[in-house]
Amino acid sequence: MCELARSRLIAWIDGELEGAEALAVSAHVESCPTCQGEARAIRSLSRDIGEYARAVTARPRPASYKWLAAAAVVVLSVGLMWIRPEREPAVSETRPAHPGVLVAVPLDEVLPVGAAPPGAMLVGYMDFDATGQPSSFRVQ
Amino acid sequence: MASNIQPVPFAQTTEVESLFREWRSPLERYLVCSGMARDEALDIVQDTFLRLHQHLLAGGDRANLRAWAFRVAHNAALNRRKSGAWRLTSPLAEASRTAVAADPERLLFHKERFRRLHAAMKELTSAERACVLLRSEGLRYREIAEALEIPMSTIADHLDRALRKLGEKCNV
Ligand SMILES: [Zn+2]
């Protein structure tokens, strides 16, 4: 076994140690095969966790930007506002089964270049039907 | 339903928009990997950016904004869980579907790895899981401590325990 605490090895890998402490751990790892193996395992596991997390959300988001383009045009014609709907009063039994998703979309992602003022955003509630397709968009 | 409409200065919106592009995926991953359904996670992410917008508009503290955003999202998720409105989902199901779409040949490999990781993640304490997920999004220990409102001196120990448990379950 080795005298270096594993939490310090992790902090060293993460670049969280400074100055003399970082140098001391570097010197130790260089001469300690156990810690070299540990460091490899920690880095590999960290990569796996990152891949897992990215895979979880790699599917397209339910709010389709293409679909939103139509709504964006409507809002632009009404005027450029930041629109913040009041939320449902409580998230208990009064909460509807499908309360919708609050969506904020940079307009330049859904409109042709130059069609929207720079930085403009569309904000509203997107509802979905049972198949997960967007069914309505409420800019209240 | 009452509305609350206010014009927004473009400069302000542009800053929020650029932060939105940078942080929405990390925030979404953090919430979904914590067990929240995708649409609810997106809802919280949007809400976080509306609050960030209001925060900046009101001249709020600009230091450590990333930790601020994760703290807002983390607390919103906690509140939903307490209120019972949090629908538990399986990130594994999402991950498997993604693996199929992305690379059929590696499906089995991914599936097995993700299955082990997912099972091991569920056995972590919520603080351990939160630390390991926030670290995975590149947050510094100082930011993780701020986001979770726990002492910075405990982060390395949470990570040590979390990675140890995950490693035991996942190393073939
Ligand atoms: Zn050693």
mmCIF file of N, CA, C and O in Angstrom, chain B residues 30-100:
data_model
loop_
_atom_site.group_PDB
_atom_site.id
_atom_site.type_symbol
_atom_site.label_atom_id
_atom_site.label_comp_id
_atom_site.label_asym_id
_atom_site.label_seq_id
_atom_site.Cartn_x
_atom_site.Cartn_y
_atom_site.Cartn_z
ATOM 1 N N TYR B 30 -26.764 17.391 -15.943
ATOM 2 C CA TYR B 30 -26.696 17.247 -14.490
ATOM 3 C C TYR B 30 -28.049 16.818 -13.931
ATOM 4 O O TYR B 30 -28.137 15.901 -13.112
ATOM 5 N N LEU B 31 -29.115 17.462 -14.393
ATOM 6 C CA LEU B 31 -30.449 17.161 -13.859
ATOM 7 C C LEU B 31 -30.930 15.780 -14.298
ATOM 8 O O LEU B 31 -31.473 15.011 -13.508
ATOM 9 N N VAL B 32 -30.719 15.453 -15.573
ATOM 10 C CA VAL B 32 -31.186 14.159 -16.077
ATOM 11 C C VAL B 32 -30.408 13.012 -15.424
ATOM 12 O O VAL B 32 -30.984 12.002 -15.039
ATOM 13 N N CYS B 33 -29.110 13.197 -15.263
ATOM 14 C CA CYS B 33 -28.302 12.148 -14.624
ATOM 15 C C CYS B 33 -28.628 12.026 -13.145
ATOM 16 O O CYS B 33 -28.344 11.004 -12.522
ATOM 17 N N SER B 34 -29.225 13.065 -12.567
ATOM 18 C CA SER B 34 -29.669 12.964 -11.180
ATOM 19 C C SER B 34 -30.996 12.226 -11.086
ATOM 20 O O SER B 34 -31.491 11.998 -9.989
ATOM 21 N N GLY B 35 -31.597 11.887 -12.231
ATOM 22 C CA GLY B 35 -32.812 11.085 -12.220
ATOM 23 C C GLY B 35 -34.071 11.833 -12.610
ATOM 24 O O GLY B 35 -35.175 11.326 -12.459
ATOM 25 N N MET B 36 -33.912 13.045 -13.137
ATOM 26 C CA MET B 36 -35.089 13.841 -13.490
ATOM 27 C C MET B 36 -35.494 13.586 -14.941
ATOM 28 O O MET B 36 -34.630 13.395 -15.802
ATOM 29 N N ALA B 37 -36.814 13.575 -15.206
ATOM 30 C CA ALA B 37 -37.295 13.382 -16.568
ATOM 31 C C ALA B 37 -36.803 14.525 -17.452
ATOM 32 O O ALA B 37 -36.638 15.656 -16.998
ATOM 33 N N ARG B 38 -36.585 14.193 -18.726
ATOM 34 C CA ARG B 38 -35.983 15.154 -19.660
ATOM 35 C C ARG B 38 -36.765 16.457 -19.759
ATOM 36 O O ARG B 38 -36.183 17.550 -19.707
ATOM 37 N N ASP B 39 -38.091 16.369 -19.913
ATOM 38 C CA ASP B 39 -38.856 17.610 -20.104
ATOM 39 C C ASP B 39 -38.845 18.464 -18.843
ATOM 40 O O ASP B 39 -38.808 19.685 -18.908
ATOM 41 N N GLU B 40 -38.826 17.800 -17.688
ATOM 42 C CA GLU B 40 -38.753 18.578 -16.440
ATOM 43 C C GLU B 40 -37.389 19.227 -16.282
ATOM 44 O O GLU B 40 -37.276 20.355 -15.792
ATOM 45 N N ALA B 41 -36.359 18.491 -16.693
ATOM 46 C CA ALA B 41 -35.005 19.048 -16.627
ATOM 47 C C ALA B 41 -34.921 20.292 -17.516
ATOM 48 O O ALA B 41 -34.393 21.327 -17.111
ATOM 49 N N LEU B 42 -35.485 20.191 -18.726
ATOM 50 C CA LEU B 42 -35.468 21.334 -19.645
ATOM 51 C C LEU B 42 -36.240 22.511 -19.057
ATOM 52 O O LEU B 42 -35.840 23.670 -19.184
ATOM 53 N N ASP B 43 -37.338 22.195 -18.400
ATOM 54 C CA ASP B 43 -38.148 23.226 -17.760
ATOM 55 C C ASP B 43 -37.310 23.990 -16.727
ATOM 56 O O ASP B 43 -37.305 25.225 -16.682
ATOM 57 N N ILE B 44 -36.592 23.232 -15.916
ATOM 58 C CA ILE B 44 -35.766 23.862 -14.881
ATOM 59 C C ILE B 44 -34.617 24.654 -15.502
ATOM 60 O O ILE B 44 -34.271 25.744 -15.044
ATOM 61 N N VAL B 45 -34.047 24.105 -16.583
ATOM 62 C CA VAL B 45 -32.960 24.830 -17.248
ATOM 63 C C VAL B 45 -33.459 26.181 -17.760
ATOM 64 O O VAL B 45 -32.820 27.221 -17.554
ATOM 65 N N GLN B 46 -34.620 26.168 -18.400
ATOM 66 C CA GLN B 46 -35.176 27.431 -18.910
ATOM 67 C C GLN B 46 -35.430 28.399 -17.766
ATOM 68 O O GLN B 46 -35.134 29.588 -17.843
ATOM 69 N N ASP B 47 -35.986 27.876 -16.702
ATOM 70 C CA ASP B 47 -36.294 28.703 -15.540
ATOM 71 C C ASP B 47 -35.024 29.296 -14.931
ATOM 72 O O ASP B 47 -35.004 30.455 -14.502
ATOM 73 N N THR B 48 -33.967 28.483 -14.916
ATOM 74 C CA THR B 48 -32.686 28.949 -14.386
ATOM 75 C C THR B 48 -32.183 30.153 -15.185
ATOM 76 O O THR B 48 -31.687 31.133 -14.614
ATOM 77 N N PHE B 49 -32.347 30.088 -16.516
ATOM 78 C CA PHE B 49 -31.854 31.200 -17.336
ATOM 79 C C PHE B 49 -32.737 32.435 -17.214
ATOM 80 O O PHE B 49 -32.248 33.573 -17.297
ATOM 81 N N LEU B 50 -34.024 32.238 -17.003
ATOM 82 C CA LEU B 50 -34.878 33.405 -16.744
ATOM 83 C C LEU B 50 -34.449 34.080 -15.447
ATOM 84 O O LEU B 50 -34.376 35.305 -15.356
ATOM 85 N N ARG B 51 -34.145 33.257 -14.455
ATOM 86 C CA ARG B 51 -33.702 33.827 -13.182
ATOM 87 C C ARG B 51 -32.329 34.482 -13.303
ATOM 88 O O ARG B 51 -32.065 35.506 -12.688
ATOM 89 N N LEU B 52 -31.469 33.878 -14.126
ATOM 90 C CA LEU B 52 -30.155 34.471 -14.369
ATOM 91 C C LEU B 52 -30.323 35.837 -15.022
ATOM 92 O O LEU B 52 -29.650 36.812 -14.659
ATOM 93 N N HIS B 53 -31.230 35.893 -15.975
ATOM 94 C CA HIS B 53 -31.518 37.151 -16.651
ATOM 95 C C HIS B 53 -31.968 38.216 -15.652
ATOM 96 O O HIS B 53 -31.461 39.344 -15.653
ATOM 97 N N GLN B 54 -32.899 37.830 -14.780
ATOM 98 C CA GLN B 54 -33.393 38.770 -13.771
ATOM 99 C C GLN B 54 -32.274 39.165 -12.802
ATOM 100 O O GLN B 54 -32.159 40.320 -12.402
ATOM 101 N N HIS B 55 -31.454 38.183 -12.462
ATOM 102 C CA HIS B 55 -30.333 38.396 -11.546
ATOM 103 C C HIS B 55 -29.378 39.457 -12.117
ATOM 104 O O HIS B 55 -28.976 40.395 -11.421
ATOM 105 N N LEU B 56 -29.041 39.318 -13.405
ATOM 106 C CA LEU B 56 -28.114 40.260 -14.029
ATOM 107 C C LEU B 56 -28.758 41.627 -14.200
ATOM 108 O O LEU B 56 -28.128 42.666 -13.998
ATOM 109 N N LEU B 57 -30.033 41.608 -14.568
ATOM 110 C CA LEU B 57 -30.786 42.850 -14.766
ATOM 111 C C LEU B 57 -30.836 43.653 -13.465
ATOM 112 O O LEU B 57 -30.780 44.873 -13.462
ATOM 113 N N ALA B 58 -30.951 42.926 -12.341
ATOM 114 C CA ALA B 58 -31.052 43.588 -11.040
ATOM 115 C C ALA B 58 -29.676 43.955 -10.488
ATOM 116 O O ALA B 58 -29.549 44.385 -9.345
ATOM 117 N N GLY B 59 -28.635 43.743 -11.310
ATOM 118 C CA GLY B 59 -27.282 44.082 -10.865
ATOM 119 C C GLY B 59 -26.732 43.110 -9.841
ATOM 120 O O GLY B 59 -25.917 43.488 -9.005
ATOM 121 N N GLY B 60 -27.181 41.854 -9.900
ATOM 122 C CA GLY B 60 -26.723 40.838 -8.948
ATOM 123 C C GLY B 60 -25.236 40.521 -9.106
ATOM 124 O O GLY B 60 -24.614 40.903 -10.100
ATOM 125 N N ASP B 61 -24.702 39.832 -8.147
ATOM 126 C CA ASP B 61 -23.287 39.464 -8.113
ATOM 127 C C ASP B 61 -22.896 38.677 -9.362
ATOM 128 O O ASP B 61 -23.520 37.683 -9.712
ATOM 129 N N ARG B 62 -21.835 39.123 -10.046
ATOM 130 C CA ARG B 62 -21.432 38.462 -11.296
ATOM 131 C C ARG B 62 -20.326 37.445 -11.077
ATOM 132 O O ARG B 62 -19.920 36.764 -12.008
ATOM 133 N N ALA B 63 -19.791 37.393 -9.847
ATOM 134 C CA ALA B 63 -18.724 36.429 -9.582
ATOM 135 C C ALA B 63 -19.314 35.025 -9.516
ATOM 136 O O ALA B 63 -20.411 34.834 -8.994
ATOM 137 N N ASN B 64 -18.607 34.068 -10.066
ATOM 138 C CA ASN B 64 -19.019 32.658 -9.982
ATOM 139 C C ASN B 64 -20.426 32.403 -10.506
ATOM 140 O O ASN B 64 -21.218 31.719 -9.880
ATOM 141 N N LEU B 65 -20.724 32.956 -11.664
ATOM 142 C CA LEU B 65 -22.067 32.807 -12.223
ATOM 143 C C LEU B 65 -22.405 31.352 -12.545
ATOM 144 O O LEU B 65 -23.549 30.931 -12.437
ATOM 145 N N ARG B 66 -21.386 30.593 -12.963
ATOM 146 C CA ARG B 66 -21.662 29.200 -13.310
ATOM 147 C C ARG B 66 -22.117 28.426 -12.071
ATOM 148 O O ARG B 66 -23.102 27.683 -12.124
ATOM 149 N N ALA B 67 -21.417 28.626 -10.945
ATOM 150 C CA ALA B 67 -21.830 27.968 -9.706
ATOM 151 C C ALA B 67 -23.219 28.454 -9.297
ATOM 152 O O ALA B 67 -24.037 27.676 -8.812
ATOM 153 N N TRP B 68 -23.478 29.732 -9.518
ATOM 154 C CA TRP B 68 -24.799 30.306 -9.209
ATOM 155 C C TRP B 68 -25.881 29.562 -10.006
ATOM 156 O O TRP B 68 -26.904 29.156 -9.449
ATOM 157 N N ALA B 69 -25.646 29.382 -11.309
ATOM 158 C CA ALA B 69 -26.645 28.723 -12.165
ATOM 159 C C ALA B 69 -26.882 27.280 -11.723
ATOM 160 O O ALA B 69 -28.025 26.812 -11.651
ATOM 161 N N PHE B 70 -25.806 26.566 -11.401
ATOM 162 C CA PHE B 70 -25.971 25.184 -10.958
ATOM 163 C C PHE B 70 -26.681 25.119 -9.610
ATOM 164 O O PHE B 70 -27.443 24.193 -9.351
ATOM 165 N N ARG B 71 -26.421 26.112 -8.750
ATOM 166 C CA ARG B 71 -27.097 26.105 -7.450
ATOM 167 C C ARG B 71 -28.599 26.319 -7.627
ATOM 168 O O ARG B 71 -29.421 25.638 -7.005
ATOM 169 N N VAL B 72 -28.971 27.255 -8.509
ATOM 170 C CA VAL B 72 -30.390 27.519 -8.768
ATOM 171 C C VAL B 72 -31.070 26.255 -9.313
ATOM 172 O O VAL B 72 -32.149 25.862 -8.861
ATOM 173 N N ALA B 73 -30.414 25.608 -10.283
ATOM 174 C CA ALA B 73 -30.997 24.398 -10.883
ATOM 175 C C ALA B 73 -31.076 23.269 -9.857
ATOM 176 O O ALA B 73 -32.083 22.554 -9.763
ATOM 177 N N HIS B 74 -30.020 23.113 -9.080
ATOM 178 C CA HIS B 74 -29.966 22.068 -8.058
ATOM 179 C C HIS B 74 -31.094 22.258 -7.033
ATOM 180 O O HIS B 74 -31.807 21.310 -6.685
ATOM 181 N N ASN B 75 -31.276 23.493 -6.580
ATOM 182 C CA ASN B 75 -32.321 23.757 -5.586
ATOM 183 C C ASN B 75 -33.716 23.602 -6.175
ATOM 184 O O ASN B 75 -34.634 23.124 -5.500
ATOM 185 N N ALA B 76 -33.883 23.992 -7.430
ATOM 186 C CA ALA B 76 -35.185 23.811 -8.084
ATOM 187 C C ALA B 76 -35.516 22.322 -8.163
ATOM 188 O O ALA B 76 -36.661 21.904 -7.930
ATOM 189 N N ALA B 77 -34.498 21.511 -8.469
ATOM 190 C CA ALA B 77 -34.712 20.066 -8.544
ATOM 191 C C ALA B 77 -35.066 19.505 -7.166
ATOM 192 O O ALA B 77 -35.970 18.673 -7.033
ATOM 193 N N LEU B 78 -34.366 19.986 -6.135
ATOM 194 C CA LEU B 78 -34.661 19.534 -4.773
ATOM 195 C C LEU B 78 -36.097 19.863 -4.390
ATOM 196 O O LEU B 78 -36.807 19.045 -3.792
ATOM 197 N N ASN B 79 -36.544 21.084 -4.739
ATOM 198 C CA ASN B 79 -37.912 21.491 -4.408
ATOM 199 C C ASN B 79 -38.946 20.616 -5.098
ATOM 200 O O ASN B 79 -39.964 20.276 -4.527
ATOM 201 N N ARG B 80 -38.666 20.277 -6.357
ATOM 202 C CA ARG B 80 -39.618 19.418 -7.071
ATOM 203 C C ARG B 80 -39.682 18.037 -6.444
ATOM 204 O O ARG B 80 -40.736 17.431 -6.338
ATOM 205 N N ARG B 81 -38.512 17.556 -6.027
ATOM 206 C CA ARG B 81 -38.474 16.222 -5.427
ATOM 207 C C ARG B 81 -39.270 16.223 -4.123
ATOM 208 O O ARG B 81 -40.048 15.329 -3.853
ATOM 209 N N LYS B 82 -39.094 17.300 -3.324
ATOM 210 C CA LYS B 82 -39.814 17.410 -2.054
ATOM 211 C C LYS B 82 -41.313 17.493 -2.278
ATOM 212 O O LYS B 82 -42.099 16.931 -1.533
ATOM 213 N N SER B 83 -41.715 18.235 -3.329
ATOM 214 C CA SER B 83 -43.146 18.427 -3.580
ATOM 215 C C SER B 83 -43.765 17.185 -4.212
ATOM 216 O O SER B 83 -44.961 17.113 -4.428
ATOM 217 N N GLY B 84 -42.935 16.196 -4.558
ATOM 218 C CA GLY B 84 -43.453 14.972 -5.162
ATOM 219 C C GLY B 84 -43.736 15.127 -6.646
ATOM 220 O O GLY B 84 -44.268 14.239 -7.282
ATOM 221 N N ALA B 85 -43.367 16.303 -7.196
ATOM 222 C CA ALA B 85 -43.671 16.545 -8.612
ATOM 223 C C ALA B 85 -42.589 15.973 -9.525
ATOM 224 O O ALA B 85 -42.722 15.987 -10.730
ATOM 225 N N TRP B 86 -41.523 15.503 -8.958
ATOM 226 C CA TRP B 86 -40.402 14.983 -9.734
ATOM 227 C C TRP B 86 -40.738 13.579 -10.223
ATOM 228 O O TRP B 86 -40.871 12.658 -9.450
ATOM 229 N N ARG B 87 -40.870 13.426 -11.538
ATOM 230 C CA ARG B 87 -41.107 12.096 -12.102
ATOM 231 C C ARG B 87 -39.753 11.442 -12.339
ATOM 232 O O ARG B 87 -38.950 11.909 -13.124
ATOM 233 N N LEU B 88 -39.534 10.336 -11.646
ATOM 234 C CA LEU B 88 -38.263 9.639 -11.823
ATOM 235 C C LEU B 88 -38.220 8.992 -13.196
ATOM 236 O O LEU B 88 -39.185 8.431 -13.668
ATOM 237 N N THR B 89 -37.064 9.074 -13.809
ATOM 238 C CA THR B 89 -36.919 8.456 -15.116
ATOM 239 C C THR B 89 -35.652 7.622 -15.100
ATOM 240 O O THR B 89 -34.924 7.623 -14.127
ATOM 241 N N SER B 90 -35.408 6.929 -16.155
ATOM 242 C CA SER B 90 -34.201 6.133 -16.212
ATOM 243 C C SER B 90 -33.250 6.690 -17.252
ATOM 244 O O SER B 90 -33.481 6.546 -18.441
ATOM 245 N N PRO B 91 -32.181 7.335 -16.814
ATOM 246 C CA PRO B 91 -31.193 7.814 -17.786
ATOM 247 C C PRO B 91 -30.675 6.667 -18.639
ATOM 248 O O PRO B 91 -30.289 6.848 -19.767
ATOM 249 N N LEU B 92 -30.699 5.471 -18.053
ATOM 250 C CA LEU B 92 -30.178 4.309 -18.767
ATOM 251 C C LEU B 92 -30.963 4.043 -20.049
ATOM 252 O O LEU B 92 -30.389 3.758 -21.092
ATOM 253 N N ALA B 93 -32.290 4.159 -19.952
ATOM 254 C CA ALA B 93 -33.116 3.934 -21.134
ATOM 255 C C ALA B 93 -32.749 4.937 -22.214
ATOM 256 O O ALA B 93 -32.577 4.594 -23.385
ATOM 257 N N GLU B 94 -32.592 6.198 -21.811
ATOM 258 C CA GLU B 94 -32.192 7.244 -22.754
ATOM 259 C C GLU B 94 -30.830 6.912 -23.359
ATOM 260 O O GLU B 94 -30.633 6.984 -24.554
ATOM 261 N N ALA B 95 -29.901 6.534 -22.480
ATOM 262 C CA ALA B 95 -28.539 6.280 -22.928
ATOM 263 C C ALA B 95 -28.496 5.109 -23.901
ATOM 264 O O ALA B 95 -27.779 5.148 -24.897
ATOM 265 N N SER B 96 -29.274 4.073 -23.625
ATOM 266 C CA SER B 96 -29.277 2.906 -24.509
ATOM 267 C C SER B 96 -29.814 3.271 -25.881
ATOM 268 O O SER B 96 -29.268 2.874 -26.897
ATOM 269 N N ARG B 97 -30.901 4.056 -25.879
ATOM 270 C CA ARG B 97 -31.464 4.473 -27.168
ATOM 271 C C ARG B 97 -30.441 5.278 -27.952
ATOM 272 O O ARG B 97 -30.281 5.117 -29.145
ATOM 273 N N THR B 98 -29.751 6.143 -27.245
ATOM 274 C CA THR B 98 -28.745 6.969 -27.908
ATOM 275 C C THR B 98 -27.650 6.098 -28.484
ATOM 276 O O THR B 98 -27.198 6.296 -29.594
ATOM 277 N N ALA B 99 -27.231 5.108 -27.708
ATOM 278 C CA ALA B 99 -26.163 4.222 -28.163
ATOM 279 C C ALA B 99 -26.580 3.500 -29.443
ATOM 280 O O ALA B 99 -25.792 3.331 -30.358
ATOM 281 N N VAL B 100 -27.828 3.066 -29.501
ATOM 282 C CA VAL B 100 -28.330 2.385 -30.699
ATOM 283 C C VAL B 100 -28.206 3.314 -31.898
ATOM 284 O O VAL B 100 -27.678 2.950 -32.948
#
